[in-house]
Amino acid sequence: MTPTQTLVHATIVQTPSLGQLEIIHDQIIVVDSKGYISAILHSESEEARTVIEQASRQSPPVIVDELPPGSFLVPTFVDLHLHAPQFLYLGTGLHLPLMQWLNEYAYKAEERLDADPELTKRVYDRLAERLLEAGTGAVLAFGTIRMETNLILANVMQAKGLRAFVGKLSMDISSRPTYIEPSAEASLQAAETFIRRCREIEVTPQDSERLVHPVITPRFVPTCSYELLHGLGKLSKDEKVYVQSHLAEARDQVDWVRSTRGAEDIDVFDKAGLLTSRTVQAHCTFLQAPELTRMQAAGASIAHCPLSNAYFSSQPFRLKEALSARVTVGLGSDVAGGYLIDIMSAMRSAVSTSRMRDGNLREARLEHGDESSTSHTDVNINWIEALFLATRGGAEALGLPIGCLKPGTPFDAQRIDMIDENSNGVGALDFFDATEGFKVNEESVEKWWCLGDNRNRKSVWIQGRQVYNSSM
C-alpha cells in the first residue's frame, strides 16, 4: 500500500458538472506519496479514524492539517490561454486593434526574450509565482519561436510545480522581418525537436509526475503557410500532441484570412488536420451555431477569454450557445491581451459579458415589436457555471483528471480562508453575522467568488505537493 503523504480535514467546494455546486463538510482528504487522493472520508467515520491512526505511526508521522472554520478547499484553476512572453509588458498597449497591437507590442516582446536568456528566466520565474498566487495550477501557454526560450519556460514550470502545456510558436509568415522562421520545413523540424527535448526535461525526485508537456502552436492562420499547417497537423497526429491556436478572434484577423485564403480559418485548420479532440482554439468570437457544431463534432475545445475579447473583438463569444452545443469550454486570461492574470477575473468577466449579451438580445427583440418572453432564449451564465469552466472545464479541454477532488485523481487544490481567528472577514470579505462556528455555505462561497482575491488564498497543492504558501 502506498504510504500516506498528506491528510487534510476540510470542507470541499467544487463543481463536478456544469451548473452543479457541491459543498461537502467535515471531510478527511487522504493523499498518497505520489500525490493522488486515495480516499475522501467523513471525519467521524471509523475508516477515517483508522487512516489517521495509521498515518500517525508512519516514519515520519503524518499529522492532519486542520482547516479552520470559514475555510475550504476548491480545485485549482486552469488557464486555457496565456502568452508567457507577453507577461513582460502586461497592462500596457491595449489601445490598438489586434493586428497592429501584435506588430507594435507582442512580436517585439517575444523577440526581446528570444535574444536575452537571463531576462527570460526572470520573467518566467515571476510569471510562475504570479500564477500560483492566483490559484492557477495548470496553464496552456504560448511561447516564442526560439526553441531554447521555450525550454526555459518548460523547465521553470516543472521546477515551480506547475502543470503546463508549453508551445513553441510556429510561424513562417510575419509582418516583422526579424521575427519569423526561415521556412515551413525549418519550422516543422524545430517543432519536432522541441517536442522531443521538452519530453526529455528531467523530473526531480520531489515530483512524482511529469507536469510539463509540449504542445504544437501555429500562432494563427495569418502567420502560417498551408505547407506548415498541414505539416503540423501530421506532427500532432504522429506524436499525439495537443494543438493550440487562435480562431475567429477579431474582425481584422477574420477579414485577412478571407481575403488571402478565400476561406474561413476554421476551414483552413480543419483541412490541415488541426481541428481534432486534441485541439484548443482561443476566442472563437466570430463562430456561429454551425461552426460551434463542427467544433463539438471534432471534439475540439475553446478557450474563452472574455477580458481580451472586450479589447480586440467587435463581438462577444457565444458562450451559452457553445455550452448548449456541448462544446468543451474553459477560461483563459490571454495575458497580455488580457491585463489580469487571475482566472477569478475571467470568471467574473464571463458572467458579466453573458448578462450583457442576454440584455442586448432582449432589447433587440423588444425594438422589433416582439414582446413575447417565450421567444427569448437565455444566453447568460451564472457564477456556479463559471466556476466549472475555470476548473473542470479547462481540465477536460486538456485531458487532465483534475478540477474535481475525488479518489484516484491528483490532489490539485487551493485553500481559501474567508474569516480569520477573530471571525472577521479576510481581505475584501465582510461577514457581520460570523461566529466561531462559521460554516461554509452557498451564499458565503458566492461572496468569495464575487469579492475574493489573493489575500484569501493561503495554500496551493499540485500533485499533492504544496507549491504555494502565503505565509512563506
Short mmCIF file of C-alpha atoms in Angstrom, two decimals:
data_model
loop_
_atom_site.label_atom_id
_atom_site.label_comp_id
_atom_site.label_asym_id
_atom_site.label_seq_id
_atom_site.Cartn_x
_atom_site.Cartn_y
_atom_site.Cartn_z
CA MET A 1 0.00 0.00 0.00
CA THR A 2 1.31 3.46 -0.93
CA PRO A 3 2.12 5.47 2.24
CA THR A 4 0.02 8.49 3.14
CA GLN A 5 1.74 11.79 2.46
CA THR A 6 -0.92 14.34 3.42
CA LEU A 7 -4.11 14.40 5.49
CA VAL A 8 -6.38 17.43 5.30
CA HIS A 9 -9.56 17.95 7.31
CA ALA A 10 -11.62 20.39 5.28
CA THR A 11 -14.82 21.43 3.60
CA ILE A 12 -14.70 20.76 -0.15
CA VAL A 13 -16.28 23.19 -2.63
CA GLN A 14 -16.39 22.13 -6.27
CA THR A 15 -18.48 21.85 -9.43
CA PRO A 16 -18.48 18.21 -10.63
CA SER A 17 -20.63 19.16 -13.63
CA LEU A 18 -21.81 22.34 -15.32
CA GLY A 19 -24.26 24.15 -13.02
CA GLN A 20 -23.78 21.76 -10.07
CA LEU A 21 -22.26 23.18 -6.88
CA GLU A 22 -21.10 20.65 -4.32
CA ILE A 23 -20.25 21.64 -0.72
CA ILE A 24 -19.12 18.69 1.40
CA HIS A 25 -18.33 19.36 5.06
CA ASP A 26 -16.02 17.59 7.53
CA GLN A 27 -14.02 15.52 5.07
CA ILE A 28 -10.64 13.88 5.56
CA ILE A 29 -8.75 14.01 2.25
CA VAL A 30 -6.10 11.27 2.18
CA VAL A 31 -3.24 11.89 -0.26
CA ASP A 32 -0.65 9.22 -1.04
CA SER A 33 3.08 9.66 -1.61
CA LYS A 34 2.57 10.03 -5.36
CA GLY A 35 0.19 12.96 -4.93
CA TYR A 36 -3.06 11.14 -5.64
CA ILE A 37 -6.17 11.21 -3.49
CA SER A 38 -6.53 7.69 -2.12
CA ALA A 39 -9.70 8.37 -0.11
CA ILE A 40 -12.12 11.08 0.97
CA LEU A 41 -13.79 10.12 4.24
CA HIS A 42 -16.18 11.76 6.67
CA SER A 43 -14.12 12.87 9.65
CA GLU A 44 -16.25 10.96 12.15
CA SER A 45 -16.20 7.66 10.29
CA GLU A 46 -14.39 4.63 11.67
CA GLU A 47 -12.39 4.37 8.45
CA ALA A 48 -11.14 7.95 8.84
CA ARG A 49 -10.05 7.29 12.42
CA THR A 50 -8.15 4.20 11.29
CA VAL A 51 -6.36 6.06 8.48
CA ILE A 52 -5.40 8.91 10.83
CA GLU A 53 -4.04 6.47 13.41
CA GLN A 54 -2.02 4.54 10.83
CA ALA A 55 -0.59 7.74 9.36
CA SER A 56 0.47 8.93 12.80
CA ARG A 57 2.61 5.76 13.16
CA GLN A 58 4.45 6.28 9.89
CA SER A 59 8.02 7.49 9.88
CA PRO A 60 7.92 10.41 9.78
CA PRO A 61 4.38 10.65 11.19
CA VAL A 62 1.69 12.41 9.16
CA ILE A 63 -0.47 14.82 11.14
CA VAL A 64 -3.88 16.04 10.00
CA ASP A 65 -3.87 19.56 8.55
CA GLU A 66 -6.98 21.06 10.15
CA LEU A 67 -8.56 23.86 8.14
CA PRO A 68 -10.26 26.40 10.44
CA PRO A 69 -13.97 27.33 10.27
CA GLY A 70 -14.76 29.54 7.28
CA SER A 71 -12.12 27.86 5.13
CA PHE A 72 -12.48 25.40 2.29
CA LEU A 73 -10.66 23.54 -0.45
CA VAL A 74 -11.51 24.21 -4.09
CA PRO A 75 -9.79 22.71 -7.16
CA THR A 76 -7.01 24.77 -8.71
CA PHE A 77 -7.85 26.93 -11.72
CA VAL A 78 -6.88 26.10 -15.29
CA ASP A 79 -5.72 28.98 -17.52
CA LEU A 80 -6.51 27.71 -21.00
CA HIS A 81 -4.86 30.55 -22.92
CA LEU A 82 -1.83 32.63 -21.93
CA HIS A 83 1.09 34.16 -23.82
CA ALA A 84 4.04 33.66 -21.48
CA PRO A 85 6.49 36.14 -23.09
CA GLN A 86 3.85 38.86 -23.13
CA PHE A 87 3.90 38.88 -19.32
CA LEU A 88 6.89 41.18 -19.90
CA TYR A 89 4.59 44.11 -20.76
CA LEU A 90 1.36 43.10 -19.01
CA GLY A 91 -1.02 46.02 -18.57
CA THR A 92 0.19 48.19 -21.46
CA GLY A 93 -0.55 48.75 -25.14
CA LEU A 94 -4.23 47.89 -25.24
CA HIS A 95 -5.29 50.92 -27.27
CA LEU A 96 -4.66 49.34 -30.70
CA PRO A 97 -6.57 46.88 -32.92
CA LEU A 98 -5.29 43.30 -32.84
CA MET A 99 -3.08 43.10 -35.93
CA GLN A 100 -1.43 46.44 -35.17
CA TRP A 101 -1.01 45.51 -31.49
CA LEU A 102 0.79 42.31 -32.47
CA ASN A 103 3.27 44.24 -34.60
CA GLU A 104 3.95 47.03 -32.11
CA TYR A 105 3.94 45.08 -28.84
CA ALA A 106 3.66 41.28 -28.96
CA TYR A 107 6.30 40.46 -31.57
CA LYS A 108 8.78 42.92 -30.07
CA ALA A 109 8.45 41.43 -26.60
CA GLU A 110 8.76 37.86 -27.86
CA GLU A 111 11.80 38.78 -29.95
CA ARG A 112 13.38 40.50 -26.96
CA LEU A 113 13.09 37.39 -24.79
CA ASP A 114 14.47 35.22 -27.59
CA ALA A 115 17.58 37.42 -27.54
CA ASP A 116 18.04 37.52 -23.74
CA PRO A 117 18.00 34.22 -21.81
CA GLU A 118 18.69 35.93 -18.47
CA LEU A 119 15.69 38.21 -18.85
CA THR A 120 13.63 35.24 -20.00
CA LYS A 121 14.40 33.33 -16.80
CA ARG A 122 13.47 36.33 -14.64
CA VAL A 123 10.20 36.90 -16.48
CA TYR A 124 9.15 33.25 -16.40
CA ASP A 125 10.09 32.76 -12.75
CA ARG A 126 7.87 35.67 -11.81
CA LEU A 127 5.10 34.51 -14.14
CA ALA A 128 5.01 31.11 -12.42
CA GLU A 129 4.91 32.75 -8.99
CA ARG A 130 2.04 35.01 -10.03
CA LEU A 131 0.08 32.07 -11.41
CA LEU A 132 0.41 30.15 -8.16
CA GLU A 133 -0.55 33.22 -6.11
CA ALA A 134 -3.71 33.41 -8.23
CA GLY A 135 -4.59 29.75 -7.66
CA THR A 136 -3.78 28.63 -11.20
CA GLY A 137 -2.48 25.07 -11.19
CA ALA A 138 -2.43 24.33 -14.92
CA VAL A 139 -1.77 26.55 -17.91
CA LEU A 140 -1.80 26.23 -21.69
CA ALA A 141 0.94 28.63 -22.72
CA PHE A 142 2.13 30.17 -25.96
CA GLY A 143 5.86 30.76 -26.09
CA THR A 144 8.15 32.26 -28.75
CA ILE A 145 9.70 30.95 -31.97
CA ARG A 146 13.14 30.18 -30.45
CA MET A 147 13.41 26.68 -29.01
CA GLU A 148 15.78 27.49 -26.14
CA THR A 149 13.48 30.24 -24.85
CA ASN A 150 10.61 27.78 -24.66
CA LEU A 151 12.74 25.19 -22.91
CA ILE A 152 13.48 27.80 -20.24
CA LEU A 153 9.72 28.25 -19.82
CA ALA A 154 9.14 24.50 -19.61
CA ASN A 155 11.93 24.00 -17.07
CA VAL A 156 10.68 26.86 -14.90
CA MET A 157 7.14 25.47 -14.84
CA GLN A 158 8.33 21.97 -13.92
CA ALA A 159 10.63 23.35 -11.20
CA LYS A 160 7.86 25.51 -9.71
CA GLY A 161 5.49 22.54 -9.67
CA LEU A 162 3.01 23.93 -12.20
CA ARG A 163 1.18 21.86 -14.78
CA ALA A 164 1.98 23.42 -18.12
CA PHE A 165 1.44 22.70 -21.78
CA VAL A 166 4.18 24.75 -23.44
CA GLY A 167 4.03 25.71 -27.10
CA LYS A 168 6.94 26.75 -29.30
CA LEU A 169 5.41 29.13 -31.80
CA SER A 170 5.34 28.02 -35.41
CA MET A 171 5.17 30.86 -37.93
CA ASP A 172 6.77 31.11 -41.37
CA ILE A 173 4.90 34.31 -42.31
CA SER A 174 5.31 37.56 -40.39
CA SER A 175 4.87 41.30 -40.77
CA ARG A 176 8.09 41.67 -38.76
CA PRO A 177 11.04 40.50 -40.91
CA THR A 178 13.28 39.80 -37.90
CA TYR A 179 10.68 37.64 -36.15
CA ILE A 180 9.98 34.74 -38.45
CA GLU A 181 11.16 31.20 -39.09
CA PRO A 182 13.08 30.78 -42.37
CA SER A 183 10.74 28.24 -43.99
CA ALA A 184 7.92 25.79 -43.37
CA GLU A 185 10.43 22.94 -43.39
CA ALA A 186 12.63 24.64 -40.79
CA SER A 187 9.61 25.43 -38.64
CA LEU A 188 8.43 21.81 -38.72
CA GLN A 189 11.88 20.50 -37.85
CA ALA A 190 12.07 22.93 -34.92
CA ALA A 191 8.62 21.90 -33.67
CA GLU A 192 9.53 18.22 -33.80
CA THR A 193 12.81 18.81 -31.99
CA PHE A 194 11.09 20.89 -29.32
CA ILE A 195 8.60 18.08 -28.65
CA ARG A 196 11.47 15.66 -28.09
CA ARG A 197 13.53 17.99 -25.90
CA CYS A 198 10.54 19.05 -23.81
CA ARG A 199 9.76 15.40 -23.12
CA GLU A 200 13.38 14.92 -22.01
CA ILE A 201 13.15 17.52 -19.23
CA GLU A 202 14.27 15.89 -16.01
CA VAL A 203 11.67 15.13 -13.37
CA THR A 204 13.20 15.61 -9.91
CA PRO A 205 12.58 13.18 -7.02
CA GLN A 206 10.18 15.64 -5.38
CA ASP A 207 7.97 15.48 -8.49
CA SER A 208 6.17 12.16 -8.72
CA GLU A 209 4.77 13.04 -12.13
CA ARG A 210 5.86 14.89 -15.27
CA LEU A 211 3.94 18.16 -15.16
CA VAL A 212 5.12 19.82 -18.38
CA HIS A 213 4.18 18.74 -21.88
CA PRO A 214 4.87 20.12 -25.37
CA VAL A 215 2.03 21.47 -27.49
CA ILE A 216 2.00 22.30 -31.19
CA THR A 217 1.38 26.02 -31.65
CA PRO A 218 0.67 27.59 -35.02
CA ARG A 219 0.16 31.19 -33.95
CA PHE A 220 -2.84 31.64 -36.22
CA VAL A 221 -3.67 31.31 -39.90
CA PRO A 222 -2.19 34.69 -40.97
CA THR A 223 1.32 33.63 -39.83
CA CYS A 224 1.33 30.10 -41.23
CA SER A 225 1.60 28.79 -44.78
CA TYR A 226 -0.54 25.88 -45.94
CA GLU A 227 2.58 23.71 -46.01
CA LEU A 228 3.37 24.50 -42.38
CA LEU A 229 -0.20 23.95 -41.17
CA HIS A 230 -0.53 20.59 -42.91
CA GLY A 231 2.85 19.52 -41.58
CA LEU A 232 1.85 20.47 -38.04
CA GLY A 233 -1.38 18.51 -38.42
CA LYS A 234 0.57 15.41 -39.33
CA LEU A 235 3.04 16.01 -36.50
CA SER A 236 0.22 16.30 -33.96
CA LYS A 237 -1.23 13.01 -35.16
CA ASP A 238 2.10 11.19 -35.22
CA GLU A 239 3.28 12.44 -31.82
CA LYS A 240 -0.18 12.56 -30.16
CA VAL A 241 0.44 16.14 -29.09
CA TYR A 242 -2.12 18.81 -28.27
CA VAL A 243 -2.61 21.80 -30.58
CA GLN A 244 -3.35 25.38 -29.60
CA SER A 245 -4.05 28.41 -31.76
CA HIS A 246 -6.36 31.38 -32.28
CA LEU A 247 -9.60 31.04 -34.20
CA ALA A 248 -12.04 33.71 -35.46
CA GLU A 249 -10.83 36.21 -32.88
CA ALA A 250 -11.17 39.70 -34.37
CA ARG A 251 -12.68 41.42 -37.40
CA ASP A 252 -9.34 42.42 -38.94
CA GLN A 253 -7.98 38.88 -38.49
CA VAL A 254 -11.11 37.22 -39.92
CA ASP A 255 -11.14 39.59 -42.92
CA TRP A 256 -7.43 38.98 -43.54
CA VAL A 257 -7.96 35.21 -43.75
CA ARG A 258 -10.97 35.56 -46.03
CA SER A 259 -9.14 37.90 -48.40
CA THR A 260 -5.85 35.97 -48.57
CA ARG A 261 -7.00 32.36 -48.20
CA GLY A 262 -10.50 32.60 -49.64
CA ALA A 263 -11.86 30.63 -46.70
CA GLU A 264 -12.82 30.83 -43.04
CA ASP A 265 -9.96 29.96 -40.73
CA ILE A 266 -11.93 27.06 -39.20
CA ASP A 267 -11.89 25.52 -42.71
CA VAL A 268 -8.15 26.08 -43.01
CA PHE A 269 -7.47 24.39 -39.66
CA ASP A 270 -9.83 21.53 -40.43
CA LYS A 271 -8.27 20.76 -43.81
CA ALA A 272 -4.82 20.78 -42.22
CA GLY A 273 -5.81 18.18 -39.62
CA LEU A 274 -5.64 20.72 -36.80
CA LEU A 275 -9.25 20.51 -35.66
CA THR A 276 -9.34 17.38 -33.51
CA SER A 277 -10.02 16.20 -29.97
CA ARG A 278 -6.50 17.42 -29.08
CA THR A 279 -7.20 20.98 -30.28
CA VAL A 280 -7.82 24.04 -28.09
CA GLN A 281 -8.75 27.17 -30.02
CA ALA A 282 -8.78 30.55 -28.29
CA HIS A 283 -11.53 33.17 -28.66
CA CYS A 284 -13.82 31.90 -31.46
CA THR A 285 -15.94 35.05 -31.15
CA PHE A 286 -16.98 35.02 -34.81
CA LEU A 287 -18.16 31.41 -34.80
CA GLN A 288 -21.86 30.94 -35.42
CA ALA A 289 -24.01 27.94 -34.45
CA PRO A 290 -22.97 25.74 -37.44
CA GLU A 291 -19.27 26.27 -36.68
CA LEU A 292 -19.82 25.53 -32.97
CA THR A 293 -21.47 22.28 -34.01
CA ARG A 294 -18.37 21.49 -36.08
CA MET A 295 -16.15 22.16 -33.09
CA GLN A 296 -18.19 19.75 -30.97
CA ALA A 297 -18.22 17.07 -33.67
CA ALA A 298 -14.43 17.31 -33.97
CA GLY A 299 -14.02 17.14 -30.19
CA ALA A 300 -12.13 20.46 -30.23
CA SER A 301 -12.24 22.77 -27.21
CA ILE A 302 -12.50 26.53 -26.82
CA ALA A 303 -10.56 28.86 -24.51
CA HIS A 304 -12.96 31.67 -23.66
CA CYS A 305 -11.08 34.91 -22.92
CA PRO A 306 -13.76 37.50 -22.10
CA LEU A 307 -11.44 40.30 -21.00
CA SER A 308 -9.23 40.35 -24.08
CA ASN A 309 -12.28 39.85 -26.28
CA ALA A 310 -13.60 43.15 -24.94
CA TYR A 311 -10.45 44.84 -26.28
CA PHE A 312 -9.79 43.05 -29.55
CA SER A 313 -13.06 41.58 -30.78
CA SER A 314 -16.04 43.56 -32.01
CA GLN A 315 -18.43 40.97 -30.65
CA PRO A 316 -18.54 38.64 -27.64
CA PHE A 317 -18.14 34.89 -27.73
CA ARG A 318 -21.40 32.92 -27.93
CA LEU A 319 -20.66 31.09 -24.70
CA LYS A 320 -24.10 29.78 -23.83
CA GLU A 321 -24.64 28.57 -27.37
CA ALA A 322 -21.31 26.71 -27.25
CA LEU A 323 -22.22 25.07 -23.96
CA SER A 324 -25.66 24.16 -25.29
CA ALA A 325 -23.92 22.55 -28.28
CA ARG A 326 -21.84 20.55 -25.77
CA VAL A 327 -18.55 22.13 -26.80
CA THR A 328 -15.88 21.79 -24.12
CA VAL A 329 -15.07 25.31 -22.89
CA GLY A 330 -12.55 26.61 -20.37
CA LEU A 331 -11.36 30.08 -19.43
CA GLY A 332 -8.19 31.92 -20.40
CA SER A 333 -6.52 35.06 -19.10
CA ASP A 334 -4.95 35.73 -22.53
CA VAL A 335 -2.04 37.58 -20.98
CA ALA A 336 -1.20 40.17 -22.26
CA GLY A 337 -4.26 40.81 -24.43
CA GLY A 338 -6.00 40.37 -21.10
CA TYR A 339 -4.34 42.53 -18.46
CA LEU A 340 -5.24 40.35 -15.45
CA ILE A 341 -3.57 37.02 -14.78
CA ASP A 342 -6.23 36.00 -12.26
CA ILE A 343 -8.74 33.43 -13.56
CA MET A 344 -11.19 34.76 -10.95
CA SER A 345 -11.33 37.89 -13.10
CA ALA A 346 -12.02 35.74 -16.17
CA MET A 347 -14.90 34.04 -14.34
CA ARG A 348 -16.46 37.35 -13.42
CA SER A 349 -15.97 38.77 -16.90
CA ALA A 350 -17.55 35.66 -18.44
CA VAL A 351 -20.69 36.12 -16.34
CA SER A 352 -20.98 39.89 -16.87
CA THR A 353 -20.41 39.54 -20.63
CA SER A 354 -23.08 36.86 -20.90
CA ARG A 355 -25.55 39.03 -18.98
CA MET A 356 -24.88 41.98 -21.27
CA ARG A 357 -25.44 39.75 -24.31
CA ASP A 358 -28.68 38.49 -22.83
CA GLY A 359 -29.93 42.01 -22.13
CA ASN A 360 -28.98 43.24 -25.60
CA LEU A 361 -30.84 40.37 -27.26
CA ARG A 362 -33.94 41.06 -25.16
CA GLU A 363 -33.85 44.75 -26.04
CA ALA A 364 -33.36 43.98 -29.74
CA ARG A 365 -36.48 41.81 -29.75
CA LEU A 366 -38.49 44.50 -27.97
CA GLU A 367 -37.37 47.09 -30.50
CA HIS A 368 -38.62 44.81 -33.28
CA GLY A 369 -42.01 44.55 -31.61
CA ASP A 370 -41.59 41.04 -30.23
CA GLU A 371 -42.64 41.34 -26.59
CA SER A 372 -43.18 37.64 -26.03
CA SER A 373 -40.88 36.32 -23.32
CA THR A 374 -41.16 32.83 -24.80
CA SER A 375 -39.33 33.99 -27.93
CA HIS A 376 -36.17 34.71 -25.92
CA THR A 377 -33.61 32.05 -25.12
CA ASP A 378 -31.41 32.96 -22.17
CA VAL A 379 -27.75 33.29 -23.07
CA ASN A 380 -26.43 34.26 -19.64
CA ILE A 381 -24.49 32.00 -17.29
CA ASN A 382 -24.22 32.16 -13.51
CA TRP A 383 -21.26 32.10 -11.14
CA ILE A 384 -21.52 28.37 -10.49
CA GLU A 385 -21.24 27.64 -14.20
CA ALA A 386 -18.26 29.99 -14.43
CA LEU A 387 -16.54 28.16 -11.57
CA PHE A 388 -16.96 24.92 -13.51
CA LEU A 389 -15.37 26.50 -16.60
CA ALA A 390 -12.43 27.73 -14.51
CA THR A 391 -11.76 24.30 -13.02
CA ARG A 392 -13.21 21.14 -14.55
CA GLY A 393 -13.99 22.73 -17.93
CA GLY A 394 -10.38 23.71 -18.55
CA ALA A 395 -9.16 20.36 -17.25
CA GLU A 396 -11.43 18.47 -19.66
CA ALA A 397 -10.09 20.54 -22.56
CA LEU A 398 -6.55 19.38 -21.72
CA GLY A 399 -7.48 15.80 -20.91
CA LEU A 400 -6.39 16.26 -17.29
CA PRO A 401 -8.02 14.30 -14.41
CA ILE A 402 -8.18 17.39 -12.21
CA GLY A 403 -10.81 20.06 -11.49
CA CYS A 404 -12.82 17.85 -9.13
CA LEU A 405 -11.48 16.34 -5.89
CA LYS A 406 -12.26 12.62 -5.73
CA PRO A 407 -10.39 9.38 -5.06
CA GLY A 408 -7.98 8.36 -7.79
CA THR A 409 -7.32 11.91 -9.01
CA PRO A 410 -4.31 14.16 -8.33
CA PHE A 411 -4.58 16.38 -5.28
CA ASP A 412 -4.63 19.75 -7.07
CA ALA A 413 -6.34 22.14 -4.66
CA GLN A 414 -6.26 25.59 -3.15
CA ARG A 415 -7.12 26.56 0.39
CA ILE A 416 -9.41 29.57 0.71
CA ASP A 417 -9.91 31.40 4.02
CA MET A 418 -12.97 33.64 4.34
CA ILE A 419 -12.75 34.57 8.04
CA ASP A 420 -9.87 34.83 10.50
CA GLU A 421 -9.50 33.55 14.05
CA ASN A 422 -11.49 36.54 15.34
CA SER A 423 -14.40 35.85 12.95
CA ASN A 424 -13.53 38.90 10.86
CA GLY A 425 -13.68 38.66 7.08
CA VAL A 426 -10.38 38.10 5.27
CA GLY A 427 -9.36 40.54 2.56
CA ALA A 428 -12.31 42.23 0.88
CA LEU A 429 -14.85 39.91 2.55
CA ASP A 430 -17.08 41.07 5.41
CA PHE A 431 -19.39 38.77 7.37
CA PHE A 432 -21.28 40.71 10.01
CA ASP A 433 -23.02 37.65 11.44
CA ALA A 434 -19.99 35.37 11.51
CA THR A 435 -19.49 33.34 14.68
CA GLU A 436 -16.85 30.95 15.94
CA GLY A 437 -18.64 28.02 14.32
CA PHE A 438 -18.97 29.72 10.91
CA LYS A 439 -19.97 27.14 8.33
CA VAL A 440 -19.27 27.44 4.61
CA ASN A 441 -22.47 27.60 2.54
CA GLU A 442 -23.51 28.60 -0.98
CA GLU A 443 -24.07 32.23 -0.02
CA SER A 444 -20.61 32.65 1.53
CA VAL A 445 -18.92 30.91 -1.41
CA GLU A 446 -20.71 33.26 -3.80
CA LYS A 447 -19.40 36.21 -1.77
CA TRP A 448 -15.87 34.86 -2.14
CA TRP A 449 -16.45 34.35 -5.87
CA CYS A 450 -17.55 37.97 -6.25
CA LEU A 451 -15.15 39.73 -3.88
CA GLY A 452 -12.31 37.35 -3.08
CA ASP A 453 -8.71 37.90 -4.11
CA ASN A 454 -5.22 36.57 -3.40
CA ARG A 455 -5.50 37.52 0.27
CA ASN A 456 -7.98 34.67 0.73
CA ARG A 457 -5.69 32.07 -0.84
CA LYS A 458 -3.48 30.51 1.81
CA SER A 459 -2.10 27.40 0.10
CA VAL A 460 -1.94 25.65 -3.27
CA TRP A 461 -1.15 21.97 -3.84
CA ILE A 462 -0.36 20.40 -7.22
CA GLN A 463 0.03 16.62 -7.48
CA GLY A 464 -0.02 16.51 -3.67
CA ARG A 465 2.92 18.90 -3.31
CA GLN A 466 2.38 22.24 -1.60
CA VAL A 467 3.71 24.71 -4.16
CA TYR A 468 2.39 27.91 -2.60
CA ASN A 469 2.00 29.07 1.00
CA SER A 470 1.02 32.67 1.63
CA SER A 471 2.85 32.72 4.98
CA MET A 472 6.19 31.84 3.41
#
